[in-house]
Short mmCIF file of C-alpha atoms and ligand atoms in Angstrom, two decimals:
data_model
loop_
_atom_site.label_atom_id
_atom_site.label_comp_id
_atom_site.label_asym_id
_atom_site.label_seq_id
_atom_site.Cartn_x
_atom_site.Cartn_y
_atom_site.Cartn_z
CA MET A 2 3.52 6.89 -33.46
CA LEU A 3 2.59 4.84 -30.52
CA THR A 4 5.20 3.55 -28.10
CA SER A 5 4.59 0.03 -27.00
CA ILE A 6 5.64 -0.85 -23.38
CA PRO A 7 5.61 -4.30 -22.17
CA CYS A 8 3.55 -4.76 -18.94
CA VAL A 9 1.84 -7.35 -16.82
CA LEU A 10 -1.52 -6.42 -15.29
CA MET A 11 -1.89 -7.96 -11.94
CA ARG A 12 -4.15 -8.01 -8.85
CA GLY A 13 -1.86 -7.69 -5.87
CA GLY A 14 -3.88 -8.21 -2.71
CA THR A 15 -6.99 -5.92 -2.89
CA SER A 16 -5.32 -3.65 -5.43
CA LYS A 17 -4.75 -3.92 -9.19
CA GLY A 18 -2.54 -2.18 -11.72
CA PRO A 19 0.22 -2.57 -14.43
CA TYR A 20 3.64 -3.86 -13.44
CA PHE A 21 6.47 -2.60 -15.50
CA LEU A 22 10.16 -3.17 -15.76
CA ALA A 23 12.02 -0.01 -14.91
CA SER A 24 14.18 -0.53 -18.00
CA ASP A 25 11.11 -0.16 -20.26
CA LEU A 26 10.12 3.26 -18.81
CA PRO A 27 11.77 6.58 -19.46
CA ALA A 28 14.84 7.16 -17.29
CA ASP A 29 13.77 10.76 -16.64
CA THR A 30 11.29 10.74 -13.74
CA ALA A 31 9.22 13.70 -14.99
CA LEU A 32 8.71 11.96 -18.38
CA ARG A 33 8.08 8.65 -16.68
CA ASP A 34 5.25 10.19 -14.74
CA GLN A 35 3.81 11.66 -17.92
CA VAL A 36 3.91 8.13 -19.40
CA LEU A 37 2.22 6.66 -16.31
CA LEU A 38 -0.47 9.29 -16.35
CA ALA A 39 -1.18 8.48 -20.05
CA ALA A 40 -1.07 4.76 -19.44
CA MET A 41 -3.70 5.09 -16.60
CA GLY A 42 -5.84 7.77 -18.26
CA SER A 43 -5.22 10.49 -15.55
CA PRO A 44 -6.27 13.16 -14.89
CA ASP A 45 -9.93 12.17 -15.52
CA ASN A 46 -12.38 10.82 -12.98
CA ARG A 47 -13.39 8.04 -15.21
CA GLN A 48 -9.76 7.29 -16.44
CA ILE A 49 -11.47 6.58 -19.73
CA ASP A 50 -8.44 7.07 -21.89
CA GLY A 51 -6.26 4.61 -19.97
CA VAL A 52 -6.18 1.32 -18.17
CA GLY A 53 -6.76 2.79 -14.61
CA GLY A 54 -9.92 1.68 -12.84
CA ALA A 55 -11.14 5.11 -11.61
CA ASP A 56 -10.60 4.01 -7.96
CA PRO A 57 -7.50 4.74 -5.94
CA LEU A 58 -7.11 0.90 -5.40
CA THR A 59 -6.90 0.38 -9.12
CA SER A 60 -4.87 3.32 -10.07
CA LYS A 61 -1.53 1.85 -8.86
CA VAL A 62 1.61 1.07 -10.74
CA ALA A 63 4.54 -1.17 -9.83
CA ILE A 64 7.98 -0.60 -11.25
CA ILE A 65 10.55 -3.49 -11.00
CA GLY A 66 14.25 -3.36 -11.46
CA PRO A 67 17.51 -5.02 -10.46
CA PRO A 68 18.25 -4.71 -6.74
CA THR A 69 20.10 -1.74 -5.46
CA ARG A 70 20.42 -3.31 -1.98
CA GLU A 71 22.86 -6.12 -1.73
CA ASP A 72 20.55 -8.10 0.55
CA CYS A 73 17.74 -8.13 -1.99
CA ASP A 74 16.81 -9.89 -5.29
CA VAL A 75 14.76 -7.03 -6.73
CA ASP A 76 13.87 -3.33 -6.47
CA TYR A 77 10.16 -2.42 -6.17
CA LEU A 78 9.01 1.20 -6.71
CA PHE A 79 5.36 1.87 -6.10
CA ALA A 80 3.54 4.81 -7.80
CA GLN A 81 0.14 5.92 -6.92
CA VAL A 82 -1.44 7.68 -9.97
CA VAL A 83 -3.91 10.19 -8.73
CA ILE A 84 -7.23 9.89 -10.64
CA ASP A 85 -8.39 13.47 -11.18
CA GLU A 86 -5.04 15.40 -10.97
CA ALA A 87 -1.84 15.03 -13.01
CA VAL A 88 0.01 13.69 -10.02
CA VAL A 89 2.07 10.54 -9.55
CA ASP A 90 2.94 10.06 -5.95
CA VAL A 91 5.89 7.80 -5.14
CA SER A 92 5.93 8.87 -1.44
CA PRO A 93 4.15 5.77 0.00
CA ASN A 94 4.68 2.11 -0.21
CA CYS A 95 1.83 -0.20 -1.14
CA GLY A 96 1.74 -3.57 0.57
CA ASN A 97 -0.99 -4.86 -1.74
CA MET A 98 0.88 -4.30 -5.04
CA LEU A 99 3.81 -5.87 -3.15
CA ALA A 100 2.08 -9.18 -3.29
CA GLY A 101 2.51 -9.38 -7.01
CA ILE A 102 6.28 -8.53 -7.02
CA GLY A 103 7.67 -11.88 -6.11
CA GLY A 104 5.92 -13.69 -9.04
CA PHE A 105 6.84 -10.96 -11.44
CA ALA A 106 10.48 -11.00 -10.25
CA ILE A 107 10.74 -14.77 -10.76
CA GLU A 108 9.06 -14.79 -14.14
CA HIS A 109 11.30 -11.96 -15.34
CA GLY A 110 14.50 -13.79 -14.33
CA PHE A 111 15.61 -11.56 -11.31
CA LEU A 112 16.12 -14.82 -9.33
CA ALA A 113 15.96 -18.55 -10.04
CA PRO A 114 12.95 -20.34 -8.73
CA VAL A 115 13.39 -23.07 -6.17
CA GLU A 116 11.24 -26.31 -6.22
CA GLY A 117 8.29 -25.79 -3.85
CA GLU A 118 8.68 -22.29 -2.54
CA THR A 119 10.86 -19.42 -3.59
CA VAL A 120 11.88 -16.72 -1.10
CA VAL A 121 11.98 -13.30 -2.76
CA ARG A 122 13.74 -10.43 -0.97
CA ILE A 123 12.28 -7.24 -2.09
CA HIS A 124 13.68 -3.77 -1.71
CA MET A 125 10.77 -1.39 -1.24
CA VAL A 126 12.40 1.59 -2.94
CA ASN A 127 9.86 4.13 -1.75
CA SER A 128 10.99 3.66 1.90
CA GLY A 129 14.18 1.72 1.68
CA ASP A 130 12.72 -1.06 3.64
CA ARG A 131 12.83 -4.82 2.91
CA ALA A 132 10.07 -7.31 2.47
CA ILE A 133 10.45 -11.03 2.29
CA ALA A 134 7.83 -12.85 0.16
CA ARG A 135 7.37 -16.64 0.06
CA ILE A 136 6.09 -17.45 -3.44
CA PRO A 137 4.69 -21.03 -4.14
CA THR A 138 6.78 -22.47 -6.99
CA PRO A 139 5.83 -26.11 -7.43
CA GLY A 140 7.74 -27.51 -10.45
CA LYS A 141 9.83 -24.20 -10.37
CA GLN A 142 6.87 -22.31 -11.80
CA VAL A 143 5.03 -19.50 -10.09
CA GLU A 144 1.64 -20.86 -8.91
CA TYR A 145 -1.09 -18.27 -8.73
CA GLU A 146 -3.90 -20.64 -8.00
CA GLY A 147 -4.71 -22.09 -4.53
CA ASP A 148 -7.02 -22.09 -1.67
CA ALA A 149 -6.05 -18.95 0.37
CA ARG A 150 -8.82 -16.36 0.79
CA ILE A 151 -8.40 -12.73 1.69
CA ASP A 152 -11.31 -10.50 2.42
CA GLY A 153 -11.94 -7.97 -0.30
CA VAL A 154 -11.30 -10.44 -3.09
CA PRO A 155 -13.76 -13.11 -4.22
CA GLY A 156 -12.59 -16.71 -4.51
CA THR A 157 -9.29 -18.12 -3.58
CA SER A 158 -5.64 -18.09 -4.88
CA ALA A 159 -2.21 -19.31 -3.76
CA ALA A 160 -1.08 -17.98 -0.39
CA ILE A 161 1.82 -15.49 -0.40
CA MET A 162 3.25 -14.94 3.03
CA ILE A 163 5.05 -11.63 3.33
CA ASP A 164 7.32 -10.43 6.27
CA VAL A 165 8.01 -6.70 6.44
CA GLU A 166 11.05 -5.46 8.23
CA GLU A 167 12.48 -2.26 9.60
CA THR A 168 9.39 -0.40 9.04
CA ALA A 169 9.35 1.93 12.04
CA GLY A 170 9.54 5.47 11.00
CA SER A 171 9.95 4.65 7.33
CA PHE A 172 8.72 7.92 6.05
CA CYS A 173 8.49 10.05 9.12
CA GLY A 174 11.81 9.26 10.84
CA ALA A 175 10.27 7.80 13.94
CA LEU A 176 7.34 5.39 14.84
CA LEU A 177 5.78 8.38 16.72
CA PRO A 178 7.16 11.31 14.81
CA THR A 179 5.98 13.94 17.24
CA GLY A 180 7.17 11.84 20.29
CA ASN A 181 3.57 11.77 21.49
CA SER A 182 1.18 8.93 21.45
CA ILE A 183 -1.63 11.49 21.06
CA ASP A 184 -1.66 14.96 19.49
CA VAL A 185 -4.72 17.12 19.44
CA ILE A 186 -5.52 18.55 15.99
CA ASP A 187 -8.71 20.57 15.35
CA GLY A 188 -9.81 19.48 18.83
CA VAL A 189 -9.52 15.82 17.87
CA ASP A 190 -7.24 13.22 19.61
CA CYS A 191 -4.94 11.95 16.82
CA THR A 192 -2.30 9.30 17.01
CA LEU A 193 0.34 10.11 14.40
CA MET A 194 2.24 6.94 13.55
CA ASP A 195 4.44 5.37 10.90
CA ASN A 196 5.21 1.68 10.90
CA GLY A 197 5.58 1.46 7.15
CA MET A 198 2.72 3.82 6.34
CA PRO A 199 2.09 7.33 7.84
CA VAL A 200 -1.30 7.23 9.44
CA VAL A 201 -3.51 9.56 11.50
CA ALA A 202 -5.58 7.28 13.76
CA MET A 203 -8.66 8.95 15.49
CA ARG A 204 -11.50 7.47 17.62
CA ALA A 205 -14.67 7.56 15.29
CA VAL A 206 -16.77 8.90 18.20
CA ASP A 207 -14.56 11.86 18.58
CA LEU A 208 -15.62 12.88 15.03
CA GLY A 209 -19.25 12.15 15.82
CA ARG A 210 -19.33 8.93 13.85
CA THR A 211 -19.64 5.35 14.92
CA GLY A 212 -16.70 3.76 12.97
CA TYR A 213 -19.05 1.04 11.59
CA GLU A 214 -20.30 3.12 8.47
CA THR A 215 -20.19 1.57 5.16
CA ARG A 216 -17.71 2.67 2.48
CA ASP A 217 -20.55 4.28 0.57
CA GLU A 218 -21.76 6.20 3.58
CA LEU A 219 -18.29 7.48 4.30
CA ASN A 220 -17.71 8.48 0.75
CA ALA A 221 -21.00 10.53 0.86
CA ASP A 222 -20.02 12.16 4.08
CA ALA A 223 -18.73 15.55 2.71
CA GLU A 224 -18.59 17.19 6.21
CA LEU A 225 -16.44 14.40 7.53
CA LYS A 226 -14.15 14.38 4.51
CA GLU A 227 -13.60 18.20 4.97
CA ARG A 228 -12.63 17.75 8.61
CA LEU A 229 -10.32 14.91 7.84
CA GLU A 230 -8.54 16.91 5.10
CA SER A 231 -8.05 19.89 7.48
CA ILE A 232 -6.60 17.43 10.08
CA ARG A 233 -4.50 15.68 7.52
CA LEU A 234 -2.82 18.85 6.15
CA LYS A 235 -1.78 19.84 9.71
CA ALA A 236 -0.74 16.25 10.66
CA GLY A 237 1.45 16.12 7.54
CA ARG A 238 3.68 18.86 8.86
CA LEU A 239 3.79 17.50 12.40
CA MET A 240 4.83 14.17 10.87
CA ASN A 241 7.83 15.58 8.94
CA LEU A 242 6.13 15.09 5.69
CA GLY A 243 5.77 18.82 4.86
CA ASP A 244 3.00 20.04 2.63
CA VAL A 245 0.92 16.92 1.89
CA THR A 246 -1.65 18.68 -0.30
CA SER A 247 -0.56 16.72 -3.41
CA MET A 248 0.58 13.65 -1.50
CA VAL A 249 -1.61 10.46 -0.79
CA THR A 250 -0.18 10.22 2.71
CA PRO A 251 -0.87 10.32 5.70
CA LYS A 252 -3.78 7.90 5.53
CA MET A 253 -6.76 8.82 7.70
CA PHE A 254 -8.26 6.19 10.14
CA LEU A 255 -11.45 6.11 12.13
CA LEU A 256 -11.27 3.51 14.95
CA ALA A 257 -13.97 1.79 16.99
CA ALA A 258 -14.23 -1.21 19.33
CA PRO A 259 -14.37 -4.45 17.44
CA ARG A 260 -17.73 -5.99 16.88
CA ASN A 261 -16.99 -9.21 15.07
CA GLY A 262 -14.44 -10.93 17.28
CA GLY A 263 -11.37 -9.00 16.04
CA ALA A 264 -8.98 -6.64 17.78
CA LEU A 265 -10.21 -3.35 16.49
CA CYS A 266 -12.66 -2.02 13.91
CA THR A 267 -11.24 0.34 11.26
CA ARG A 268 -12.44 2.58 8.48
CA SER A 269 -9.80 4.39 6.33
CA PHE A 270 -9.53 7.18 3.88
CA ILE A 271 -6.59 6.94 1.45
CA PRO A 272 -6.55 9.86 1.98
CA LYS A 273 -9.72 11.32 0.41
CA VAL A 274 -11.70 8.25 -0.64
CA ALA A 275 -12.77 5.52 1.79
CA HIS A 276 -10.92 2.23 1.48
CA ALA A 277 -12.96 -0.81 0.54
CA SER A 278 -10.90 -2.76 3.04
CA ILE A 279 -7.63 -1.64 4.49
CA GLY A 280 -4.05 -0.91 3.13
CA VAL A 281 -1.47 -3.57 4.14
CA LEU A 282 1.29 -1.33 5.53
CA ALA A 283 -1.44 0.86 7.05
CA ALA A 284 -2.74 -2.21 8.73
CA VAL A 285 0.73 -2.93 10.12
CA THR A 286 0.81 0.57 11.47
CA ILE A 287 -2.68 0.33 13.06
CA ALA A 288 -1.81 -3.11 14.58
CA THR A 289 1.24 -1.37 16.09
CA ALA A 290 -0.92 1.33 17.49
CA CYS A 291 -2.94 -1.32 19.23
CA VAL A 292 0.05 -2.42 21.28
CA ILE A 293 1.49 1.04 22.10
CA PRO A 294 0.22 2.38 25.35
CA GLY A 295 -1.76 5.75 25.25
CA THR A 296 -2.65 5.77 21.53
CA THR A 297 -6.21 6.24 20.34
CA ALA A 298 -6.39 2.54 19.63
CA ASP A 299 -5.38 1.76 23.28
CA GLY A 300 -8.68 1.33 25.29
CA LEU A 301 -10.66 0.39 22.13
CA ALA A 302 -8.51 -2.54 20.91
CA ASN A 303 -8.83 -6.11 22.28
CA VAL A 304 -5.18 -7.25 22.02
CA PRO A 305 -4.10 -10.86 22.52
CA GLY A 306 -1.29 -11.51 24.97
CA GLY A 307 2.25 -12.85 24.28
CA ASN A 308 5.10 -11.51 22.26
CA ARG A 309 3.83 -12.89 19.05
CA LYS A 310 0.30 -11.68 18.40
CA MET A 311 -2.23 -12.18 15.66
CA ILE A 312 -4.04 -8.90 15.42
CA MET A 313 -7.31 -9.02 13.50
CA LEU A 314 -8.42 -5.74 12.09
CA GLU A 315 -11.96 -5.42 11.11
CA HIS A 316 -12.69 -3.31 7.97
CA PRO A 317 -15.75 -2.57 5.73
CA THR A 318 -15.50 -5.98 3.79
CA GLY A 319 -14.25 -8.29 6.45
CA ASP A 320 -10.95 -8.52 8.37
CA PHE A 321 -7.25 -8.54 7.99
CA ALA A 322 -4.77 -10.39 10.09
CA VAL A 323 -1.40 -8.90 10.97
CA GLU A 324 1.02 -10.93 12.96
CA ILE A 325 3.37 -8.86 14.94
CA GLU A 326 6.23 -9.85 17.09
CA VAL A 327 7.01 -7.49 19.96
CA SER A 328 9.92 -7.42 22.35
CA GLY A 329 10.67 -5.20 25.44
CA PRO A 330 8.41 -4.12 28.25
CA SER A 331 4.70 -3.68 27.57
CA HIS A 332 4.88 0.11 28.43
CA ASP A 333 7.55 0.57 25.73
CA PRO A 334 7.30 -2.30 23.27
CA LYS A 335 9.57 -2.58 20.18
CA ILE A 336 8.10 -4.10 17.09
CA GLU A 337 10.42 -6.68 15.69
CA ARG A 338 8.55 -7.98 12.68
CA ALA A 339 5.15 -8.01 11.00
CA ALA A 340 3.90 -10.77 8.79
CA LEU A 341 0.81 -10.92 6.56
CA LEU A 342 -1.06 -13.19 4.19
CA ARG A 343 -1.77 -11.88 0.70
CA THR A 344 -2.64 -13.35 -2.66
CA ALA A 345 -2.00 -12.13 -6.22
CA ARG A 346 -3.31 -12.98 -9.65
CA LYS A 347 -1.68 -12.39 -13.07
CA LEU A 348 -4.48 -11.11 -15.18
CA PHE A 349 -2.96 -10.06 -18.47
CA GLU A 350 0.42 -9.82 -20.21
CA GLY A 351 0.91 -7.52 -23.14
CA ASN A 352 1.85 -3.91 -23.99
CA ILE A 353 0.53 -0.57 -23.13
CA LEU A 354 0.49 1.93 -25.95
CA ILE A 355 1.54 5.47 -25.22
CA PRO A 356 0.75 8.25 -27.64
CA GLY A 357 3.81 9.77 -29.36
CA ARG A 358 2.85 13.25 -28.08
CA VAL A 359 3.71 11.90 -24.65
CA TRP A 360 6.70 9.88 -25.40
CA ASP A 361 8.57 8.80 -28.50
CA GLY A 362 10.22 5.72 -26.88
CA LYS A 363 13.56 7.24 -26.72
CA ASN A 364 15.55 7.69 -23.62
CA SER A 365 14.21 4.62 -21.71
CA ASN A 366 16.67 3.03 -19.38
CA LEU A 367 17.76 0.66 -21.99
CA GLU A 368 16.25 2.41 -24.99
CA THR A 369 14.42 -0.71 -26.07
CA ALA A 370 10.81 0.01 -25.68
CA SER A 371 10.04 1.92 -28.91
CA THR A 372 8.16 0.40 -31.86
O1 LIG B 20 -1.09 0.45 3.11
C1 LIG B 20 -4.22 1.66 -0.30
C2 LIG B 20 -3.91 -0.62 -0.72
C3 LIG B 20 -3.45 0.62 -0.17
C4 LIG B 20 -2.05 0.82 0.30
C5 LIG B 20 -3.89 2.99 0.05
C6 LIG B 20 -1.48 -0.41 0.95
C7 LIG B 20 -0.70 -0.25 2.18
O2 LIG B 20 -4.87 -1.14 -0.10
O3 LIG B 20 0.41 -0.93 2.14
O4 LIG B 20 -1.66 -1.55 0.51
O5 LIG B 20 -3.58 3.25 1.17
O6 LIG B 20 -3.92 3.77 -0.89
O7 LIG B 20 -3.47 -1.08 -1.71
#
C-alpha cells in the first residue's frame, strides 16, 4: 500500500524541491530519511524513481513546522538528498529553498497574512539562526508573480527580500574557525570561513585555473575535482566539521578578479558538482571574505566603501547581490547583517506516494498521513 504525503513543489531561488509539513513525515529521523530518499528517487544518478531532478540544486527538501524559537513564526529544516548515495544531509542550510518558506508558512496557517507585505520570521533549524523574509501579500494572499529577476532563473517573479542574522560561525563555531585568514592545504592558500555556510575559498590561479570556466568545463575537470576533494576532507577537520566524506559541506570556491563590473568572480562546487550560479548563504560567506583583510578574496575583490555595502558576486550565469552591513574598524570588521533578493514560485500542490516497503504511514508526528 502506498502512503500519500501532502507536499508542495516549489522553486526557491535557483533551487527546487518538495516542501513538507514536519507533521506529515515520520517522527523517527532514520525513517524520515528513508522516506525522503524514496520521494526523491535516490540513490540513482537519474533519480528516475522519484521526483528529484538529478542535480544537487533540484534534490533538496524543505521541512516546515511550528516554531521552536520564541522569536520566530516557523521552523525550517533543510535536507540535501544526495543523488547517487543513500545519504540525506541536514548539516547545511539552504538560502535558496529558504525563499519558498515564507509563502508556504502563510498558506499553511503558521501566521496570519498582513495587507501588502507579511514579515515571516524563520528559524533555520539546521544552524539555529534566524532569517526574516518579506513576502508580498496584496489582498492578504501570497503573491508569487511580479517583476523581480534573479540570475539563474528565466523570467520574473515577486521580490522576496530576506535578511539573515547571527550567521557568523553557524556551523564551525567561528567566522574563521582556525583563527587564520589563510591556511595552506595541499600547497594551496585556502580561506576557511563560515558566515552561514562553511566554505573553502581559493584563488583559481593557485589551482592552475582562470576562475572564468563554464559550469560544464568545471564538471568535466576530473583532475581539479580530485584536488578539491582532497583539500575539502582536510579542511572539514580544520573547520570543526569532522569527517566530511558524507557531508555536502564545506562548499569549494574558486575566486578570480571580477570581469563584469562586480566585486569578485566566483565558481563553486557544492561540493562535488559545479554550481550553476551560487548558493545564497555561501554567497553571504564569500561576500564576508571580501571585507575581511588577508583572505584569498582580499586583493582580488573590488569592494565598495561605506558600512553598508552591496557586494556583487559574479557567477557562471550572471551575478548575485549581497548587501552587508559592517561595523568596527576595517582591519577587524564585524558583519552585522546580510540581505538578499530572492524569488520563489509555487509549482505544484499534491501528494507524494511512498511505497509501503519504505513506510506504512504510521508513526508520523501526527499519525495522519497514511491512506
Ligand atoms: O548556500 C546550493 C543553492 C545551494 C545552497 C548548495 C544555498 C546556500 O544554491 O544557502 O542556497 O550549496 O548546495 O541552493
